[in-house]
Tab-separated table of C-alpha atoms in Angstrom:
chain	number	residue	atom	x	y	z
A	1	UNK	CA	-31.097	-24.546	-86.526
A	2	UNK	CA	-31.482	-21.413	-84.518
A	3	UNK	CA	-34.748	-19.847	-84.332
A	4	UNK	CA	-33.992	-16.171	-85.598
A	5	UNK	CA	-36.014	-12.693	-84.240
A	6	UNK	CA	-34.858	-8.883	-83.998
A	7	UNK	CA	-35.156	-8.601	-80.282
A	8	UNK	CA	-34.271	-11.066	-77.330
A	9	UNK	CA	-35.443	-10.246	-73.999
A	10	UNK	CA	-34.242	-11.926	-70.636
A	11	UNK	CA	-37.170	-11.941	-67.941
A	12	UNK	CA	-40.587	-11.841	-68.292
A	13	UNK	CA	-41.113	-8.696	-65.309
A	14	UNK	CA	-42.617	-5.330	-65.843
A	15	UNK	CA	-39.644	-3.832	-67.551
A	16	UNK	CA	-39.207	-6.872	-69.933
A	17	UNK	CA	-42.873	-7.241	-70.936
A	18	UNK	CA	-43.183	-3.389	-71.419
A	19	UNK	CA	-40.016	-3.225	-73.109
A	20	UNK	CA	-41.684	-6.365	-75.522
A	21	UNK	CA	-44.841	-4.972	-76.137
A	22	UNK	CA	-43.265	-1.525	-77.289
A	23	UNK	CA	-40.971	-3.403	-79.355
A	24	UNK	CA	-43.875	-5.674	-80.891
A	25	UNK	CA	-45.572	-2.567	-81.715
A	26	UNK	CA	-42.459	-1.341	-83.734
A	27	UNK	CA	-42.896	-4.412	-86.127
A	28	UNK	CA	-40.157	-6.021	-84.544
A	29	UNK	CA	-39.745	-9.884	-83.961
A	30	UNK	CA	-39.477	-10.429	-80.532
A	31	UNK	CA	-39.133	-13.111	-78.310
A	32	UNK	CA	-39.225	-12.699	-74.497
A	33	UNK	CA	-37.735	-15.766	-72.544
A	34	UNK	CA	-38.101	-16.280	-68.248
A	35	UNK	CA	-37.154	-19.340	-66.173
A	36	UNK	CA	-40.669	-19.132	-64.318
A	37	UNK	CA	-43.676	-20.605	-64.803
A	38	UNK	CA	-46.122	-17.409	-64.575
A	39	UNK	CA	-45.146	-13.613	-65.820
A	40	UNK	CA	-44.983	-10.657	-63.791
A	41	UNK	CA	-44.728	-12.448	-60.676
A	42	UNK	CA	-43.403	-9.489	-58.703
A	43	UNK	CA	-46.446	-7.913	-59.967
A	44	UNK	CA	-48.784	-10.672	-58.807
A	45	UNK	CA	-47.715	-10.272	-55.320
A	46	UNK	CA	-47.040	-6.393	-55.057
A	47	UNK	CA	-49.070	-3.598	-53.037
A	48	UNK	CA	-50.896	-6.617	-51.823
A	49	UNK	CA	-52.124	-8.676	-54.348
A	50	UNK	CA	-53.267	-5.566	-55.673
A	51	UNK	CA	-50.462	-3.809	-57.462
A	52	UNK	CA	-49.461	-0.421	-56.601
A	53	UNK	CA	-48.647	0.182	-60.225
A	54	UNK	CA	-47.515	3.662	-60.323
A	55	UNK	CA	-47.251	6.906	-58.079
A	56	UNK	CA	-48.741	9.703	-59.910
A	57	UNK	CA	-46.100	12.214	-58.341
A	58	UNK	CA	-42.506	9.749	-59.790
A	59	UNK	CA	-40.086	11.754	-60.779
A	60	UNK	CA	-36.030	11.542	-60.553
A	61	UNK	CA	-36.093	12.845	-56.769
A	62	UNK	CA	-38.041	9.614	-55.904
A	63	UNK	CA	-34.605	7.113	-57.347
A	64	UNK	CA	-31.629	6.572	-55.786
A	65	UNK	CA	-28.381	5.988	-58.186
A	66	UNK	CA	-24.692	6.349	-58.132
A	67	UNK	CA	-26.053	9.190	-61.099
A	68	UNK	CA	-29.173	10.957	-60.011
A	69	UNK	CA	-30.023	12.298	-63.629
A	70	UNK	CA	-29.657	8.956	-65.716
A	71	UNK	CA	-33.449	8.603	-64.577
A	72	UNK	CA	-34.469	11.745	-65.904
A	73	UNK	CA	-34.390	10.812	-69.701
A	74	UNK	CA	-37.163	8.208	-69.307
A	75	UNK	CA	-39.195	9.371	-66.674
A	76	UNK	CA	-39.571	11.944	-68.902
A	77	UNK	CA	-40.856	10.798	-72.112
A	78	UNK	CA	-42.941	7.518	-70.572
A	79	UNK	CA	-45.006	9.247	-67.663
A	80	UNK	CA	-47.713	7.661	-64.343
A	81	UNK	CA	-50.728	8.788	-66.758
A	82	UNK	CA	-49.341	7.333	-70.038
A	83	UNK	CA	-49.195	4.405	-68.447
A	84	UNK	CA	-52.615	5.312	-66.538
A	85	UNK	CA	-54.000	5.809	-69.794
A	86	UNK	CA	-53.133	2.217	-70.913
A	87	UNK	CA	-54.540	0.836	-67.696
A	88	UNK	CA	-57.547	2.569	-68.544
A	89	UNK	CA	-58.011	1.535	-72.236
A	90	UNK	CA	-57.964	-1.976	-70.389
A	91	UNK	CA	-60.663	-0.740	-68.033
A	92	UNK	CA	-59.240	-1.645	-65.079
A	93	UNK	CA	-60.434	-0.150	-61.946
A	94	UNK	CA	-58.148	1.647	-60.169
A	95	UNK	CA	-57.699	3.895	-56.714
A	96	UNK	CA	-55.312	6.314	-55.095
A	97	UNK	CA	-54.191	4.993	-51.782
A	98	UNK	CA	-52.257	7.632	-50.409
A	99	UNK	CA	-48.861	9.944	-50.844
A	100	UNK	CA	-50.143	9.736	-55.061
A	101	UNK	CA	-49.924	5.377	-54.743
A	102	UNK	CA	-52.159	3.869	-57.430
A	103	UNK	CA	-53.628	0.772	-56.909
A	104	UNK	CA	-56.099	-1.928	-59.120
A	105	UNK	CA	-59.809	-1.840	-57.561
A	106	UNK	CA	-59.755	-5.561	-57.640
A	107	UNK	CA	-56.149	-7.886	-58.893
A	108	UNK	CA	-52.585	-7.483	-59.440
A	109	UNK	CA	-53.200	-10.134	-62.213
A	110	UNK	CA	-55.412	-7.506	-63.771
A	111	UNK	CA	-51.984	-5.559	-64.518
A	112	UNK	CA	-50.938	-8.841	-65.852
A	113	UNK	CA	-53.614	-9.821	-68.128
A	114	UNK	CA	-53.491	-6.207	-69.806
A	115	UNK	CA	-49.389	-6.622	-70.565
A	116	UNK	CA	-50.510	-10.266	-72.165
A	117	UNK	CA	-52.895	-8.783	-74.189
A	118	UNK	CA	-50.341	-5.249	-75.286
A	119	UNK	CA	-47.932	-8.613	-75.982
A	120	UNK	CA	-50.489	-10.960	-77.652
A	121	UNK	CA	-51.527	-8.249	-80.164
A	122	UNK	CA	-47.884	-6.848	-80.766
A	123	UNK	CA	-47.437	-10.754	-82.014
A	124	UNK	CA	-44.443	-11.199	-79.068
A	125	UNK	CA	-43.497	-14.676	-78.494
A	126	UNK	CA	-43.372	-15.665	-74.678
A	127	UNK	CA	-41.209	-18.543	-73.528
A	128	UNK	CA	-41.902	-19.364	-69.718
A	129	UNK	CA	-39.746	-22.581	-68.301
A	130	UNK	CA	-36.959	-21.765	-70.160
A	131	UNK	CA	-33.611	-21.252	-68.910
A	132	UNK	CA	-30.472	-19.771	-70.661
A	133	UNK	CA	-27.750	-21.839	-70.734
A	134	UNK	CA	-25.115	-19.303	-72.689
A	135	UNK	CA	-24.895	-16.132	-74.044
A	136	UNK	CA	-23.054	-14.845	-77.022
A	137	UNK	CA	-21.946	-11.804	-78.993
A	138	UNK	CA	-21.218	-12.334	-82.809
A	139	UNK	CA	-21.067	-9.788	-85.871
A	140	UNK	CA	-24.836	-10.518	-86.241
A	141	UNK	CA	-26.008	-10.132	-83.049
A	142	UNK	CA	-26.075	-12.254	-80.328
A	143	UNK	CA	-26.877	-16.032	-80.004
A	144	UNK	CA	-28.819	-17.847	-77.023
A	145	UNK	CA	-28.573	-21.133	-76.095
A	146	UNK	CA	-31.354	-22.272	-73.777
A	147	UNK	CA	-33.412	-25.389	-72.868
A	148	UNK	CA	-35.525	-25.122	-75.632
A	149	UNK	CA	-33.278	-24.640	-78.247
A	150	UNK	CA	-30.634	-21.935	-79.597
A	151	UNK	CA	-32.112	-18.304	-80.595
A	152	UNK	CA	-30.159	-16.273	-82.295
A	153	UNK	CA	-31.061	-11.762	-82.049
A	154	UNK	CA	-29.925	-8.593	-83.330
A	155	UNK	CA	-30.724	-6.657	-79.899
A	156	UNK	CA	-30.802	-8.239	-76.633
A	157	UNK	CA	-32.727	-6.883	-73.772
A	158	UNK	CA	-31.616	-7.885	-70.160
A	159	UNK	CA	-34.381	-7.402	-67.755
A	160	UNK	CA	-33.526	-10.097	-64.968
A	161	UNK	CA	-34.455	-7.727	-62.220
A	162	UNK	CA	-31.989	-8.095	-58.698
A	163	UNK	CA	-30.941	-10.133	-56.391
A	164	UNK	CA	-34.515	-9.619	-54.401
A	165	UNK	CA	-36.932	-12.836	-53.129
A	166	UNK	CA	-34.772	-15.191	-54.096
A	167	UNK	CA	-37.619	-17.595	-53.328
A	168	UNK	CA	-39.467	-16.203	-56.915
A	169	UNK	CA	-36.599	-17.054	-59.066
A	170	UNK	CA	-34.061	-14.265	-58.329
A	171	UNK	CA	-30.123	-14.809	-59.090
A	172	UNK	CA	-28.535	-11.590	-59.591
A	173	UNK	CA	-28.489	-13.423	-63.443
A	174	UNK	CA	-28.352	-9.857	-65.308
A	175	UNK	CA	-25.285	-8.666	-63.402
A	176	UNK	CA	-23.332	-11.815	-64.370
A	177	UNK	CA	-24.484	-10.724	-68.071
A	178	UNK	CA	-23.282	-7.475	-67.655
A	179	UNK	CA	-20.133	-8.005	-66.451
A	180	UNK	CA	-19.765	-11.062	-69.260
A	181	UNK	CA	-19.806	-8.166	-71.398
A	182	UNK	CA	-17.462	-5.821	-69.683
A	183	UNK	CA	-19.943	-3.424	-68.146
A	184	UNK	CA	-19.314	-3.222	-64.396
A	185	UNK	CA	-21.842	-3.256	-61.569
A	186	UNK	CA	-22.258	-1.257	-58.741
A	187	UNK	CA	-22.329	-2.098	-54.841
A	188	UNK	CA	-26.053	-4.053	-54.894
A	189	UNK	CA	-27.507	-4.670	-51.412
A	190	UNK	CA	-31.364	-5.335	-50.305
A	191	UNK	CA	-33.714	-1.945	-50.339
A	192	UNK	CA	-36.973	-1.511	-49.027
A	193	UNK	CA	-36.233	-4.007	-46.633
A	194	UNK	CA	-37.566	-4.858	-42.733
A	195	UNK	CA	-34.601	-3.593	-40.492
A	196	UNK	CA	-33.394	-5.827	-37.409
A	197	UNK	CA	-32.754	-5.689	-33.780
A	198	UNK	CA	-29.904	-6.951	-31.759
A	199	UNK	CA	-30.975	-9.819	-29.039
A	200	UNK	CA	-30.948	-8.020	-26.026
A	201	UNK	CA	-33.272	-4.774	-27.709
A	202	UNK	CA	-35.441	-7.226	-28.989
A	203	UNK	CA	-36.348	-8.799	-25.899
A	204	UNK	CA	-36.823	-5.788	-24.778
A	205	UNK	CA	-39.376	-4.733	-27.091
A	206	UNK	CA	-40.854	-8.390	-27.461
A	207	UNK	CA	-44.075	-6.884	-26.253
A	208	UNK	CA	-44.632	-4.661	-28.655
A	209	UNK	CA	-44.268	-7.291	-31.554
A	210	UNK	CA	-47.454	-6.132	-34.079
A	211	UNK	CA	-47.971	-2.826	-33.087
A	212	UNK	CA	-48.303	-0.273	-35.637
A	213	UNK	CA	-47.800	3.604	-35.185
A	214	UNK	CA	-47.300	6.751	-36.955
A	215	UNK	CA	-43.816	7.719	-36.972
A	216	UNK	CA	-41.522	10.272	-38.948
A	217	UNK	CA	-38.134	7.947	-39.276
A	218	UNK	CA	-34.897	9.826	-40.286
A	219	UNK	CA	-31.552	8.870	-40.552
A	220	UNK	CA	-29.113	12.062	-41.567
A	221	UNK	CA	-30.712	14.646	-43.873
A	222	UNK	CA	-33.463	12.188	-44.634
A	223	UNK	CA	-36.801	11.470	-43.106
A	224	UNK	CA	-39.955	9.401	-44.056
A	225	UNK	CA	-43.245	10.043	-42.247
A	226	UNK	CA	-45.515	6.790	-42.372
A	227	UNK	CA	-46.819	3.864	-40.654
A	228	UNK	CA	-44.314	1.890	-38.617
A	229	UNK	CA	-44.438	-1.335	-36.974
A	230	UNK	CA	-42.300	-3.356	-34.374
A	231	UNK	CA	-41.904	-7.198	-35.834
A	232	UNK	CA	-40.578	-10.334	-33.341
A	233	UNK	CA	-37.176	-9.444	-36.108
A	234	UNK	CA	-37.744	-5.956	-35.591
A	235	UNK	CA	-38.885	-2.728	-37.200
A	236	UNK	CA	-40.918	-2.815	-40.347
A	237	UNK	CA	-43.715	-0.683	-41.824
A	238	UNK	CA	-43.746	1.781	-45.121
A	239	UNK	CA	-41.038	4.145	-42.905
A	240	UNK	CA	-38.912	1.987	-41.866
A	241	UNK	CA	-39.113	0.109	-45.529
A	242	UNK	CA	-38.467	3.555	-47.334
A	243	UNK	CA	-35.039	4.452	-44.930
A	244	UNK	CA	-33.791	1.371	-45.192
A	245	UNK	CA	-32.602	2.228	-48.739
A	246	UNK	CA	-30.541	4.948	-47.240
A	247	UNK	CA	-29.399	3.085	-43.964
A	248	UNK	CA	-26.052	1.071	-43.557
A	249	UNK	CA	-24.799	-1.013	-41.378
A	250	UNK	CA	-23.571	0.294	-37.805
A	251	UNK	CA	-25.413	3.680	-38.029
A	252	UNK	CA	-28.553	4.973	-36.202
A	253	UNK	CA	-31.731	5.433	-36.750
A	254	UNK	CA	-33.816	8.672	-35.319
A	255	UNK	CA	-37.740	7.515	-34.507
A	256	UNK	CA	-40.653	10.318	-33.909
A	257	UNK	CA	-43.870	8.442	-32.933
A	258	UNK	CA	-46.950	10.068	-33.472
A	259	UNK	CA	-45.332	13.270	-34.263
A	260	UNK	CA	-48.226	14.850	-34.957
A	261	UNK	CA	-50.162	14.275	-31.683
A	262	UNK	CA	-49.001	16.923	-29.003
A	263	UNK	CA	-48.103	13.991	-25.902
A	264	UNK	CA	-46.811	16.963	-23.517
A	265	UNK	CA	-49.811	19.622	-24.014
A	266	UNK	CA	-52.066	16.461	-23.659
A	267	UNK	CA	-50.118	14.669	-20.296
A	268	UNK	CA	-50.537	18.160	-18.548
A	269	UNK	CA	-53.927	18.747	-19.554
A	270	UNK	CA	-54.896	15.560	-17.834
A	271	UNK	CA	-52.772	16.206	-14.500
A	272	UNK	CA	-55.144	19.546	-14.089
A	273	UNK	CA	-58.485	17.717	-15.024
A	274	UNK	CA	-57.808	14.784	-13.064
A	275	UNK	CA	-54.633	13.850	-11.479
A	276	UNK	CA	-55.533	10.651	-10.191
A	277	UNK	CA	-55.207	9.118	-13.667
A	278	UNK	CA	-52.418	6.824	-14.507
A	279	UNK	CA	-49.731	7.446	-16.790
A	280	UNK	CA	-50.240	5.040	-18.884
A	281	UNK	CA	-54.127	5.699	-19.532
A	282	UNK	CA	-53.327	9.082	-20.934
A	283	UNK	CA	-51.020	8.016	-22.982
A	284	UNK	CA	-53.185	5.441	-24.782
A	285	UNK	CA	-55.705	7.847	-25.838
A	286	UNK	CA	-52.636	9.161	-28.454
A	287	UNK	CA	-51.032	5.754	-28.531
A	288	UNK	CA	-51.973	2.073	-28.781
A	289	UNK	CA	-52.403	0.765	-25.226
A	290	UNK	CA	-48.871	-1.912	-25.333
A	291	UNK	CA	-46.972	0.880	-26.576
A	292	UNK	CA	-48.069	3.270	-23.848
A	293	UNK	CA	-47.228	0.833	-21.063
A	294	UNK	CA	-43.897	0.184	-22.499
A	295	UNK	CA	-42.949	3.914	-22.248
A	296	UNK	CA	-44.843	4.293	-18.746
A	297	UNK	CA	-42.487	1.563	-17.565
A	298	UNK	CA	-39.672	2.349	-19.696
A	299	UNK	CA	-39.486	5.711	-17.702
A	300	UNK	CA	-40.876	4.339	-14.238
A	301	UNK	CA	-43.648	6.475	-14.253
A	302	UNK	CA	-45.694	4.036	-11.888
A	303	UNK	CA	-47.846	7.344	-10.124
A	304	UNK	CA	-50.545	8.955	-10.964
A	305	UNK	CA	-50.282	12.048	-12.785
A	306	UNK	CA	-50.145	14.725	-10.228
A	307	UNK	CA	-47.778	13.286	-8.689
A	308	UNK	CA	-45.105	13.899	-11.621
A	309	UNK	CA	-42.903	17.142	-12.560
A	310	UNK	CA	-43.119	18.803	-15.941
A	311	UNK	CA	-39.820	17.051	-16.278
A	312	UNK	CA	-40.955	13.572	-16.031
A	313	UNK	CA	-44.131	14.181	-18.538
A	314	UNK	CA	-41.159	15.968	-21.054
A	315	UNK	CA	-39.190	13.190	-20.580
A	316	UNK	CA	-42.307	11.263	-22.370
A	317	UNK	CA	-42.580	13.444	-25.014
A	318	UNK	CA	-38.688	13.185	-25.602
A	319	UNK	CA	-38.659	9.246	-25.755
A	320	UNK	CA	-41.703	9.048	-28.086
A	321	UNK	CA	-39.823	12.121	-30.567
A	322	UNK	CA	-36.392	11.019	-30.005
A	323	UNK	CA	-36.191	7.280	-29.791
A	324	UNK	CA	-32.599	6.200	-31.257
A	325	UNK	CA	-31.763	2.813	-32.027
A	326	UNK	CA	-29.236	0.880	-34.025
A	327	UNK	CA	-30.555	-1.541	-36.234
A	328	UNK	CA	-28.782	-4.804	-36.039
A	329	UNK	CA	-29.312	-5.709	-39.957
A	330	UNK	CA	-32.111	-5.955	-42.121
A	331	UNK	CA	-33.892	-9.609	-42.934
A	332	UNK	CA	-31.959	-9.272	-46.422
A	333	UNK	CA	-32.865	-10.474	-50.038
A	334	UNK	CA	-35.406	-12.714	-48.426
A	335	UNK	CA	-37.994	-10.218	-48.132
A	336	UNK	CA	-36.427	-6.917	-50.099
A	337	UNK	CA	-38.724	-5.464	-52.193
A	338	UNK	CA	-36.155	-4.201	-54.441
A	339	UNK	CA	-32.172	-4.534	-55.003
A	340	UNK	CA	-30.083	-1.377	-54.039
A	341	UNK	CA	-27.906	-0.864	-56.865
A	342	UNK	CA	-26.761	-2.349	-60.272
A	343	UNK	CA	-25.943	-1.726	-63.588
A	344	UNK	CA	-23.274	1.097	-63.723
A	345	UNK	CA	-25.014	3.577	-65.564
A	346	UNK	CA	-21.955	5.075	-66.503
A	347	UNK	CA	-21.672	2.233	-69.176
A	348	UNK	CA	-25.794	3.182	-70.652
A	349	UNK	CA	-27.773	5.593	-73.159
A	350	UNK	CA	-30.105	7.170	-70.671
A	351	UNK	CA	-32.020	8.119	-73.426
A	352	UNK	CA	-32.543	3.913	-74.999
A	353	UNK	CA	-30.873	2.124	-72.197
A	354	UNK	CA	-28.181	0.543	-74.550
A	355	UNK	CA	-24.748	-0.222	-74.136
A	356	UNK	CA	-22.395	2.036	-74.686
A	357	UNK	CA	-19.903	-0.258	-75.914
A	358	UNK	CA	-21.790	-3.352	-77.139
A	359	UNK	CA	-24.424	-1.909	-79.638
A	360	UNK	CA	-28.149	-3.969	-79.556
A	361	UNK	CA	-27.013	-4.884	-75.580
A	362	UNK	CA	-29.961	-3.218	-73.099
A	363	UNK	CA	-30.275	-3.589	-69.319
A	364	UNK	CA	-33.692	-2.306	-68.097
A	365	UNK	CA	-35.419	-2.623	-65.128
A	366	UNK	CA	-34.492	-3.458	-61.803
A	367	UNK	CA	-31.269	-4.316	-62.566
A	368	UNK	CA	-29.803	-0.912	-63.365
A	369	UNK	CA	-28.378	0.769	-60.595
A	370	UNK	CA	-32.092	2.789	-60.197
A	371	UNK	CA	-33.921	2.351	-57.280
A	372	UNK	CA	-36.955	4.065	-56.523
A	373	UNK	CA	-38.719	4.562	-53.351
A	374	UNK	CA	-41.680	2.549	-52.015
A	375	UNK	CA	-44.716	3.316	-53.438
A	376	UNK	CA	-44.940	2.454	-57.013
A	377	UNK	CA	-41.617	4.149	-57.538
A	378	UNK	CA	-39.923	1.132	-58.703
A	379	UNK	CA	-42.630	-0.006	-60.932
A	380	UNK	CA	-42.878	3.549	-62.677
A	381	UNK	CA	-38.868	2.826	-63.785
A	382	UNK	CA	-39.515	-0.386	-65.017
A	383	UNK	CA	-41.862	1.072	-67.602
A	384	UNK	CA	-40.131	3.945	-68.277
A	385	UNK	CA	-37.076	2.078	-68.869
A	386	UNK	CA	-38.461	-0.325	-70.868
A	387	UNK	CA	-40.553	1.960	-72.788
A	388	UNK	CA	-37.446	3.706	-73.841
A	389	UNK	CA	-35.626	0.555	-74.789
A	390	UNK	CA	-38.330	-0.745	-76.849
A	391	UNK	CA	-38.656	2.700	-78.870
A	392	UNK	CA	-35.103	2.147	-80.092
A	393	UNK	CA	-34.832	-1.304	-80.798
């Protein structure tokens, strides 16, 4: 005989656990069931090992979605400091990195441990190592039938997250649910995502494999200014992570180094103080040392300093602030942090993530077509989104 609750939940994540606990709290039966062995494993590894749990400045300009304002709804009424305030009730120790990132002193697990606990006391039932075989839509709500048994629920909650790291259990499992149940699903494709380099530029820049650098990346109207850094694949680094969410295949990409470190002022400054200096030598007082001699022999700038125009030393300035390249690819769903697209939220409440057409049906999480940027952005929307679909279950 089936075991019977109110409330199903598919995936055992940040949106399904939050969407559980708020559930729980409601006096609602629920069961939360996830093919992996551990919870939250996205969480375990994020920001780290460390968690980057939130960014105190999330708000619907930080998401990308076929609909810019479905966010708005739940970003709204589940905020960074209510879920602050819960982190704090748990007394975990926390820090702000940078650009508002919020991070745990000490563990991701910590972030773990506290959803248990929300779960634990809201009386939630979690089933890890269990896998769902079929899924079914009756008068009475829908039936499960998994390896440990057939469930039967009045609401179902589908918080399978995307198609990203494959390697931790991902299988694009929600969107097959979705579309089971006539909901369509948008263009998906791997976001926050290393980019990579066609052969022949990537021998070139072999020597600069590991080098980091400051760097303003845009590509059209937008720009991200962060860390960058050249990989043996390619180009990687918070910058290059947060425009790969708006790059596609076959365009370019527009790279500032240092853009805040004036390279001309300082290359002529050096010709009058001493003239006999190298290139190169200047230029690694601004820049790490590989990448300087890559641009000093990039340019053929093999003199000494007085011995080059104003239009040579521009020409360095130019190549650091105006570097174009064409990516060749990115490294894909192997290491994405998050899946580009999802859930049409044409088909959803914004305001309890339901449905439209299949009343006590919920997609949270990751798998709508929300995606935030890097920096906690992502994590924000999976409690917000499942805050808001727990409230109305």
């Amino acid at each position: 005989m089936a075991k019977q609750y109110d409330v199903a939940i598919l995936g055992a994540g940040a949106a399904g656990m939050m969407a559980a606990m708020a559930a729980g709290k409601r006096g609602r039966s629920v069961v939360i069931l996830d093919h992996a062995k551990a919870p939250g494993e996205k969480i375990r590894i994020s920001g780290g090992g460390r968690c980057n749990f939130t960014n105190i400045h999330a708000g619907p300009k930080n998401y990308l979605s076929n609909n810019p304002h479905f966010a708005k709804s739940a970003l709204a009424r589940y905020t960074p400091h209510d879920f602050i305030a819960m982190v704090d009730r748990h007394k975990i120790a926390w820090h702000e990195k940078t650009l508002g990132q919020l991070f745990c002193d000490d563990s991701a697990k910590d972030i773990i441990r506290m959803l248990l606990e929300e779960m634990r006391a809201a009386h939630v039932d979690l089933r890890l190592s269990t896998t769902i075989d079929t899924v079914e839509h009756g008068i009475d709500g829908f039936r499960l039938q998994t390896s440990e048994g057939a469930i039967t629920a009045r609401s179902l909650v589908v918080a399978c997250g995307g198609k990203s790291i494959p390697k931790m259990g991902a299988t694009g499992f929600g969107y097959r649910i979705a579309e089971q149940f006539g909901l369509t699903v948008t263009e998906t494709r791997p976001a926050l995502v290393p980019l990579t380099l066609e052969p022949n530029l990537l021998a070139d820049l072999a020597e600069l494999a590991g080098v980091a650098v400051d760097a303003e990346i845009r590509h059209g109207k937008t720009s991200f200014h962060e860390a960058m850094l050249f990989t043996h694949r390619g180009l990687s680094g918070p910058s290059i992570l947060q425009i790969s969410s708006f790059w596609r295949e076959g365009d370019e990409i527009l790279l500032s180094l240092e853009p805040d470190v004036a390279i001309l002022e300082g290359l002529k400054q050096a010709r009058r103080e001493n003239g006999r200096q190298a290139v190169q030598t200047v230029l690694a007082q601004h820049l790490p040392k590989r990448l300087a001699q890559y641009i000093a022999d990039s340019l053929k700038l093999d003199r000494p300093l007085a011995d080059q125009s104003d239009k040579a030393l521009a020409a360095v300035e130019q190549h650091l602030r105006r570097w174009v390249i064409k990516p060749a690819g990115s490294e894909g769903y192997r290491t994405a942090e998050v899946t580009l697209g999802g859930v049409d939220t044409r088909h959803l409440d914004s305001r309890t993530m339901m449905a439209r057409d299949v009343p006590g049906l919920y997609f949270i999480g990751e798998c709508v077509d929300v995606t935030g940027w890097l920096g906690g952005f992502n994590f924000q929307w999976a409690w917000a989104s499942g805050f808001a679909a727990g409230e109305s279950l």
